[in-house]
Amino acid sequence: MDTTSFPAVWAVVGPGVAGAVFGVGWWFWVDAVVCSAAAVPFLHYLPGLFASFAALMFNCVKREDANYNYYSPYDDSEWRLKLWLFVSYVVSFVSLAGAVGFLVQDALTDTGPSAWTGVAGVLQSVFVLISGLMYWTCHSED
Amino acid sequence: VSLPHLRFAQLLVWFCSRFRRRLGSPIRVSGWRGIGRLGFRFEFGVTIGWLAGLAFMFSTSILLQILACALYNNWWPMLAALMYVLVPMPCLFFGGGSTQFLTSRDGGGWFNAAKFLTGASAMGSIAIPAILRHAGLIETGAMFIEFTSFFILVCTVMCFHRATLDEDW
């Protein structure tokens, strides 16, 4: 194992750390659902699911393909990859916005889940997306 | 804390120490061999020492796992042992059956996926005691005993990985 430079260490350790951060996000949500006095509707699960799906989406694109050295046998530029990355960005944004919306709703209303459920939802989306970004930055095909 | 739990813990500690001493005895026997077998003695001694240490650490981890349940007469913390079933799965499925994938960067996408899933599974061993404590099902002391057990298990795996790589060299 090459420990002299940070990119080399990050390429080795990064996927494991990304998995741990992903686990942190989802276990926060498990904690919120388990410790909630009121039943959590299925709508509140969607931001976390969308964040996980978005992380999967932009990890389908290799980091080296999304730059200007992209070679395509169809004489196209890299617009398809960037369009896919843009769609995954939209899904990420929707999941974060939904989580924040549910947090505000849970904090304002007395019925339904408590504010901790909303906070855990936001933490879940943030940690899941961060784990996707970590995996994307350290996952480099040689 | 009632007496049978302490007695059980004492018996387990005694068993671990007996196992360690018995496993360590061949080192002294091999020490009396001729000078020509010095290299073999050294290699054999290092291996046995590593194995004894690893066995002791693993036994201590299992001991703490059981103590977290027995001391408080509350078997909810045994749920954390479910994650110990999940953690080896990416290693066996995608990592080639050894811990070499942990410090490798040339394995490609499957090794990275194995590392990702290992990290995600290992986080459950920390999350489950924390959630049980947050829900009020277990005591704070039991949660910290679980954390110590998981930490010792991780050290055991890292030492085993190091010993395996040393043998490969």
Short mmCIF file of C-alpha atoms in Angstrom, two decimals:
data_model
loop_
_atom_site.label_atom_id
_atom_site.label_comp_id
_atom_site.label_asym_id
_atom_site.label_seq_id
_atom_site.Cartn_x
_atom_site.Cartn_y
_atom_site.Cartn_z
CA MET A 1 0.00 0.00 0.00
CA ASP A 2 1.43 3.33 -1.09
CA THR A 3 1.19 5.78 1.83
CA THR A 4 3.32 8.59 0.41
CA SER A 5 0.60 10.61 -1.32
CA PHE A 6 -2.97 11.42 -0.38
CA PRO A 7 -4.58 10.43 -3.74
CA ALA A 8 -3.06 6.95 -3.46
CA VAL A 9 -4.27 6.51 0.12
CA TRP A 10 -7.67 7.93 -0.78
CA ALA A 11 -8.00 5.48 -3.68
CA VAL A 12 -7.43 2.61 -1.24
CA VAL A 13 -9.37 3.82 1.80
CA GLY A 14 -12.03 5.95 0.10
CA PRO A 15 -14.51 3.23 -0.92
CA GLY A 16 -14.63 1.86 2.63
CA VAL A 17 -15.11 5.32 4.11
CA ALA A 18 -17.85 6.02 1.57
CA GLY A 19 -19.61 2.82 2.60
CA ALA A 20 -19.35 3.80 6.25
CA VAL A 21 -20.84 7.24 5.54
CA PHE A 22 -23.64 5.59 3.56
CA GLY A 23 -24.34 3.33 6.54
CA VAL A 24 -24.35 6.33 8.88
CA GLY A 25 -27.00 8.02 6.76
CA TRP A 26 -29.36 5.08 6.61
CA TRP A 27 -28.92 4.17 10.31
CA PHE A 28 -29.85 7.73 11.26
CA TRP A 29 -33.14 7.14 9.47
CA VAL A 30 -33.60 3.79 11.20
CA ASP A 31 -33.06 5.54 14.52
CA ALA A 32 -35.69 8.16 13.66
CA VAL A 33 -38.27 5.59 12.60
CA VAL A 34 -37.65 3.34 15.61
CA CYS A 35 -37.74 6.13 18.21
CA SER A 36 -40.69 7.99 16.68
CA ALA A 37 -43.82 8.07 18.81
CA ALA A 38 -46.05 8.54 15.77
CA ALA A 39 -46.07 6.35 12.69
CA VAL A 40 -43.87 7.68 9.89
CA PRO A 41 -45.73 7.82 6.55
CA PHE A 42 -44.16 6.28 3.49
CA LEU A 43 -43.81 9.71 1.89
CA HIS A 44 -41.12 10.52 4.44
CA TYR A 45 -39.02 7.58 3.22
CA LEU A 46 -38.78 8.96 -0.32
CA PRO A 47 -36.00 11.59 0.17
CA GLY A 48 -33.60 8.94 1.46
CA LEU A 49 -34.52 6.53 -1.32
CA PHE A 50 -34.12 9.26 -3.94
CA ALA A 51 -30.75 10.27 -2.50
CA SER A 52 -29.53 6.66 -2.66
CA PHE A 53 -30.78 6.39 -6.23
CA ALA A 54 -29.06 9.67 -7.16
CA ALA A 55 -25.79 8.46 -5.64
CA LEU A 56 -26.12 5.32 -7.73
CA MET A 57 -26.88 7.40 -10.83
CA PHE A 58 -23.79 9.58 -10.85
CA ASN A 59 -21.60 6.63 -9.93
CA CYS A 60 -22.62 4.99 -13.20
CA VAL A 61 -20.42 7.57 -14.97
CA LYS A 62 -16.66 7.21 -14.78
CA ARG A 63 -14.90 10.35 -13.68
CA GLU A 64 -12.38 10.19 -16.53
CA ASP A 65 -15.14 10.08 -19.15
CA ALA A 66 -16.75 13.35 -18.05
CA ASN A 67 -13.94 15.62 -19.17
CA TYR A 68 -12.94 17.04 -22.57
CA ASN A 69 -10.73 14.09 -23.48
CA TYR A 70 -13.78 11.95 -24.05
CA TYR A 71 -13.61 9.83 -27.19
CA SER A 72 -16.80 8.69 -28.86
CA PRO A 73 -16.99 6.54 -31.99
CA TYR A 74 -20.16 8.41 -33.00
CA ASP A 75 -18.33 11.78 -33.24
CA ASP A 76 -20.44 13.18 -30.41
CA SER A 77 -19.17 15.20 -27.49
CA GLU A 78 -19.69 14.18 -23.89
CA TRP A 79 -23.16 15.74 -23.74
CA ARG A 80 -24.88 12.41 -22.98
CA LEU A 81 -22.73 11.83 -19.90
CA LYS A 82 -23.21 15.39 -18.73
CA LEU A 83 -26.94 15.17 -19.34
CA TRP A 84 -27.01 12.04 -17.17
CA LEU A 85 -24.99 13.83 -14.50
CA PHE A 86 -27.41 16.76 -14.68
CA VAL A 87 -30.40 14.45 -14.24
CA SER A 88 -28.73 12.85 -11.22
CA TYR A 89 -28.07 16.34 -9.85
CA VAL A 90 -31.78 17.15 -10.24
CA VAL A 91 -32.71 13.97 -8.35
CA SER A 92 -30.23 14.90 -5.60
CA PHE A 93 -31.69 18.39 -5.37
CA VAL A 94 -35.25 17.03 -5.20
CA SER A 95 -34.31 14.63 -2.41
CA LEU A 96 -32.63 17.34 -0.35
CA ALA A 97 -35.47 19.78 -0.94
CA GLY A 98 -38.00 17.13 0.02
CA ALA A 99 -36.10 16.30 3.20
CA VAL A 100 -35.94 19.97 4.20
CA GLY A 101 -39.65 20.35 3.43
CA PHE A 102 -40.53 17.41 5.66
CA LEU A 103 -38.28 18.81 8.40
CA VAL A 104 -40.11 22.16 8.34
CA GLN A 105 -43.47 20.40 8.26
CA ASP A 106 -42.56 18.13 11.19
CA ALA A 107 -41.27 21.07 13.20
CA LEU A 108 -44.34 23.25 12.63
CA THR A 109 -47.08 20.69 13.27
CA ASP A 110 -47.71 19.02 16.63
CA THR A 111 -49.30 15.91 15.14
CA GLY A 112 -47.35 13.40 13.14
CA PRO A 113 -43.62 12.68 13.48
CA SER A 114 -41.42 14.79 15.71
CA ALA A 115 -38.75 17.24 14.59
CA TRP A 116 -36.05 14.59 15.09
CA THR A 117 -37.58 12.62 12.21
CA GLY A 118 -37.15 15.61 9.92
CA VAL A 119 -33.61 16.25 11.14
CA ALA A 120 -32.72 12.59 10.61
CA GLY A 121 -34.20 12.74 7.12
CA VAL A 122 -32.01 15.70 6.22
CA LEU A 123 -28.96 14.01 7.76
CA GLN A 124 -29.76 10.84 5.82
CA SER A 125 -29.95 12.61 2.48
CA VAL A 126 -26.80 14.62 3.16
CA PHE A 127 -24.74 11.62 4.28
CA VAL A 128 -25.94 9.41 1.42
CA LEU A 129 -25.08 12.06 -1.19
CA ILE A 130 -21.71 12.72 0.45
CA SER A 131 -20.94 9.01 0.34
CA GLY A 132 -21.81 8.96 -3.35
CA LEU A 133 -19.48 11.89 -4.00
CA MET A 134 -16.71 10.26 -1.97
CA TYR A 135 -17.07 7.03 -3.92
CA TRP A 136 -17.09 8.96 -7.20
CA THR A 137 -13.90 10.84 -6.37
CA CYS A 138 -11.89 7.85 -5.14
CA HIS A 139 -13.17 5.31 -7.68
CA SER A 140 -10.82 5.58 -10.61
CA GLU A 141 -10.40 2.83 -13.16
CA ASP A 142 -6.78 2.32 -14.18
CA VAL B 1 -24.99 -7.70 39.40
CA SER B 2 -25.65 -11.21 40.65
CA LEU B 3 -23.00 -13.81 41.36
CA PRO B 4 -23.59 -16.27 38.46
CA HIS B 5 -22.71 -13.60 35.90
CA LEU B 6 -19.43 -12.81 37.61
CA ARG B 7 -18.65 -16.51 37.91
CA PHE B 8 -19.36 -16.96 34.21
CA ALA B 9 -17.07 -14.04 33.35
CA GLN B 10 -14.32 -15.42 35.58
CA LEU B 11 -14.59 -18.83 33.95
CA LEU B 12 -14.38 -17.29 30.50
CA VAL B 13 -11.34 -15.19 31.40
CA TRP B 14 -9.66 -18.26 32.92
CA PHE B 15 -10.39 -20.25 29.76
CA CYS B 16 -8.86 -17.52 27.58
CA SER B 17 -5.74 -17.34 29.70
CA ARG B 18 -5.36 -21.12 29.73
CA PHE B 19 -5.77 -21.23 25.97
CA ARG B 20 -3.17 -18.52 25.54
CA ARG B 21 -0.61 -20.19 27.81
CA ARG B 22 -1.09 -23.59 26.23
CA LEU B 23 -0.69 -22.19 22.73
CA GLY B 24 2.42 -20.28 23.74
CA SER B 25 4.29 -23.26 25.16
CA PRO B 26 5.78 -24.54 21.85
CA ILE B 27 7.89 -21.40 21.70
CA ARG B 28 9.93 -22.52 24.68
CA VAL B 29 10.23 -26.05 23.31
CA SER B 30 11.52 -24.80 19.97
CA GLY B 31 13.96 -22.54 21.80
CA TRP B 32 16.02 -25.54 22.88
CA ARG B 33 16.63 -26.77 19.35
CA GLY B 34 20.04 -26.52 17.71
CA ILE B 35 21.53 -23.26 16.50
CA GLY B 36 21.04 -24.37 12.89
CA ARG B 37 17.28 -24.03 13.22
CA LEU B 38 17.37 -20.44 14.43
CA GLY B 39 15.46 -19.13 11.41
CA PHE B 40 12.79 -21.75 11.79
CA ARG B 41 12.53 -20.97 15.49
CA PHE B 42 12.12 -17.28 14.76
CA GLU B 43 9.51 -17.76 12.05
CA PHE B 44 7.63 -20.34 14.09
CA GLY B 45 7.74 -18.17 17.18
CA VAL B 46 6.44 -15.11 15.38
CA THR B 47 3.60 -17.08 13.84
CA ILE B 48 2.58 -18.67 17.12
CA GLY B 49 2.83 -15.36 18.91
CA TRP B 50 0.64 -13.72 16.31
CA LEU B 51 -1.88 -16.53 16.48
CA ALA B 52 -1.96 -16.42 20.27
CA GLY B 53 -2.49 -12.67 20.26
CA LEU B 54 -5.18 -12.87 17.60
CA ALA B 55 -6.97 -15.68 19.44
CA PHE B 56 -6.84 -13.72 22.69
CA MET B 57 -8.18 -10.55 21.06
CA PHE B 58 -10.98 -12.44 19.33
CA SER B 59 -11.93 -14.20 22.57
CA THR B 60 -11.92 -10.86 24.39
CA SER B 61 -14.24 -9.43 21.75
CA ILE B 62 -16.69 -12.32 22.12
CA LEU B 63 -16.40 -12.03 25.91
CA LEU B 64 -17.32 -8.35 25.85
CA GLN B 65 -20.20 -9.08 23.47
CA ILE B 66 -21.64 -11.57 25.95
CA LEU B 67 -20.83 -9.37 28.95
CA ALA B 68 -22.85 -6.52 27.46
CA CYS B 69 -25.88 -8.83 27.62
CA ALA B 70 -25.14 -10.79 30.79
CA LEU B 71 -24.12 -7.94 33.09
CA TYR B 72 -27.43 -6.15 32.58
CA ASN B 73 -29.54 -9.30 32.06
CA ASN B 74 -30.75 -7.77 28.81
CA TRP B 75 -30.16 -9.57 25.52
CA TRP B 76 -31.04 -6.74 23.13
CA PRO B 77 -27.31 -6.00 22.45
CA MET B 78 -27.00 -9.43 20.84
CA LEU B 79 -28.58 -7.81 17.77
CA ALA B 80 -25.21 -6.21 17.07
CA ALA B 81 -23.84 -9.69 16.44
CA LEU B 82 -26.06 -9.88 13.36
CA MET B 83 -23.76 -7.39 11.67
CA TYR B 84 -20.82 -9.74 12.23
CA VAL B 85 -22.55 -12.06 9.77
CA LEU B 86 -22.88 -9.28 7.19
CA VAL B 87 -19.36 -7.88 7.41
CA PRO B 88 -17.49 -10.87 5.88
CA MET B 89 -19.91 -11.21 2.96
CA PRO B 90 -18.36 -8.57 0.61
CA CYS B 91 -14.93 -10.02 1.38
CA LEU B 92 -16.03 -13.53 0.42
CA PHE B 93 -18.15 -12.53 -2.59
CA PHE B 94 -16.12 -9.83 -4.34
CA GLY B 95 -12.78 -9.62 -2.55
CA GLY B 96 -11.42 -13.02 -3.47
CA GLY B 97 -11.85 -14.57 -0.03
CA SER B 98 -8.96 -12.75 1.67
CA THR B 99 -8.45 -9.35 3.26
CA GLN B 100 -6.06 -8.31 0.50
CA PHE B 101 -8.74 -6.14 -1.11
CA LEU B 102 -8.68 -3.78 1.87
CA THR B 103 -5.30 -2.28 0.92
CA SER B 104 -5.49 -2.81 -2.82
CA ARG B 105 -6.22 -0.15 -5.42
CA ASP B 106 -5.74 -2.17 -8.60
CA GLY B 107 -8.69 -4.52 -8.24
CA GLY B 108 -11.05 -2.37 -10.24
CA GLY B 109 -14.73 -1.81 -9.64
CA TRP B 110 -15.49 -5.01 -7.76
CA PHE B 111 -12.83 -4.40 -5.10
CA ASN B 112 -14.15 -0.87 -4.64
CA ALA B 113 -17.69 -2.22 -4.32
CA ALA B 114 -16.45 -4.73 -1.74
CA LYS B 115 -14.82 -1.94 0.26
CA PHE B 116 -17.99 0.17 0.05
CA LEU B 117 -20.20 -2.67 1.29
CA THR B 118 -17.72 -3.56 4.05
CA GLY B 119 -17.83 0.01 5.34
CA ALA B 120 -21.62 0.10 5.13
CA SER B 121 -21.96 -3.21 6.98
CA ALA B 122 -19.42 -2.34 9.66
CA MET B 123 -21.28 0.87 10.48
CA GLY B 124 -24.23 -1.23 11.62
CA SER B 125 -22.20 -2.62 14.51
CA ILE B 126 -21.94 0.93 15.85
CA ALA B 127 -25.43 2.07 14.88
CA ILE B 128 -27.44 -0.78 16.42
CA PRO B 129 -26.23 -0.28 20.03
CA ALA B 130 -26.59 3.49 19.63
CA ILE B 131 -30.19 3.17 18.39
CA LEU B 132 -31.07 0.70 21.15
CA ARG B 133 -29.65 3.14 23.70
CA HIS B 134 -31.55 6.04 22.13
CA ALA B 135 -34.77 4.03 22.31
CA GLY B 136 -34.11 3.28 25.98
CA LEU B 137 -33.89 -0.49 25.54
CA ILE B 138 -30.31 -0.89 26.81
CA GLU B 139 -28.11 0.92 29.31
CA THR B 140 -25.35 3.34 28.40
CA GLY B 141 -22.75 0.99 29.87
CA ALA B 142 -23.91 -1.86 27.66
CA MET B 143 -23.63 0.42 24.62
CA PHE B 144 -20.02 1.31 25.43
CA ILE B 145 -19.15 -2.34 26.08
CA GLU B 146 -20.52 -3.10 22.62
CA PHE B 147 -18.36 -0.33 21.12
CA THR B 148 -15.28 -1.74 22.87
CA SER B 149 -16.08 -5.23 21.59
CA PHE B 150 -16.40 -3.97 18.01
CA PHE B 151 -13.19 -1.94 18.32
CA ILE B 152 -11.24 -5.00 19.52
CA LEU B 153 -12.71 -7.06 16.68
CA VAL B 154 -11.57 -4.47 14.13
CA CYS B 155 -8.08 -4.50 15.67
CA THR B 156 -8.07 -8.31 15.43
CA VAL B 157 -8.98 -8.19 11.74
CA MET B 158 -6.34 -5.55 11.04
CA CYS B 159 -3.66 -7.57 12.88
CA PHE B 160 -4.71 -10.71 10.99
CA HIS B 161 -4.48 -8.77 7.74
CA ARG B 162 -1.01 -7.53 8.67
CA ALA B 163 0.15 -11.01 9.68
CA THR B 164 -1.19 -12.50 6.46
CA LEU B 165 0.62 -9.89 4.37
CA ASP B 166 3.83 -10.50 6.34
CA GLU B 167 3.58 -14.20 5.55
CA ASP B 168 3.03 -13.38 1.89
CA TRP B 169 6.26 -11.41 1.87
#
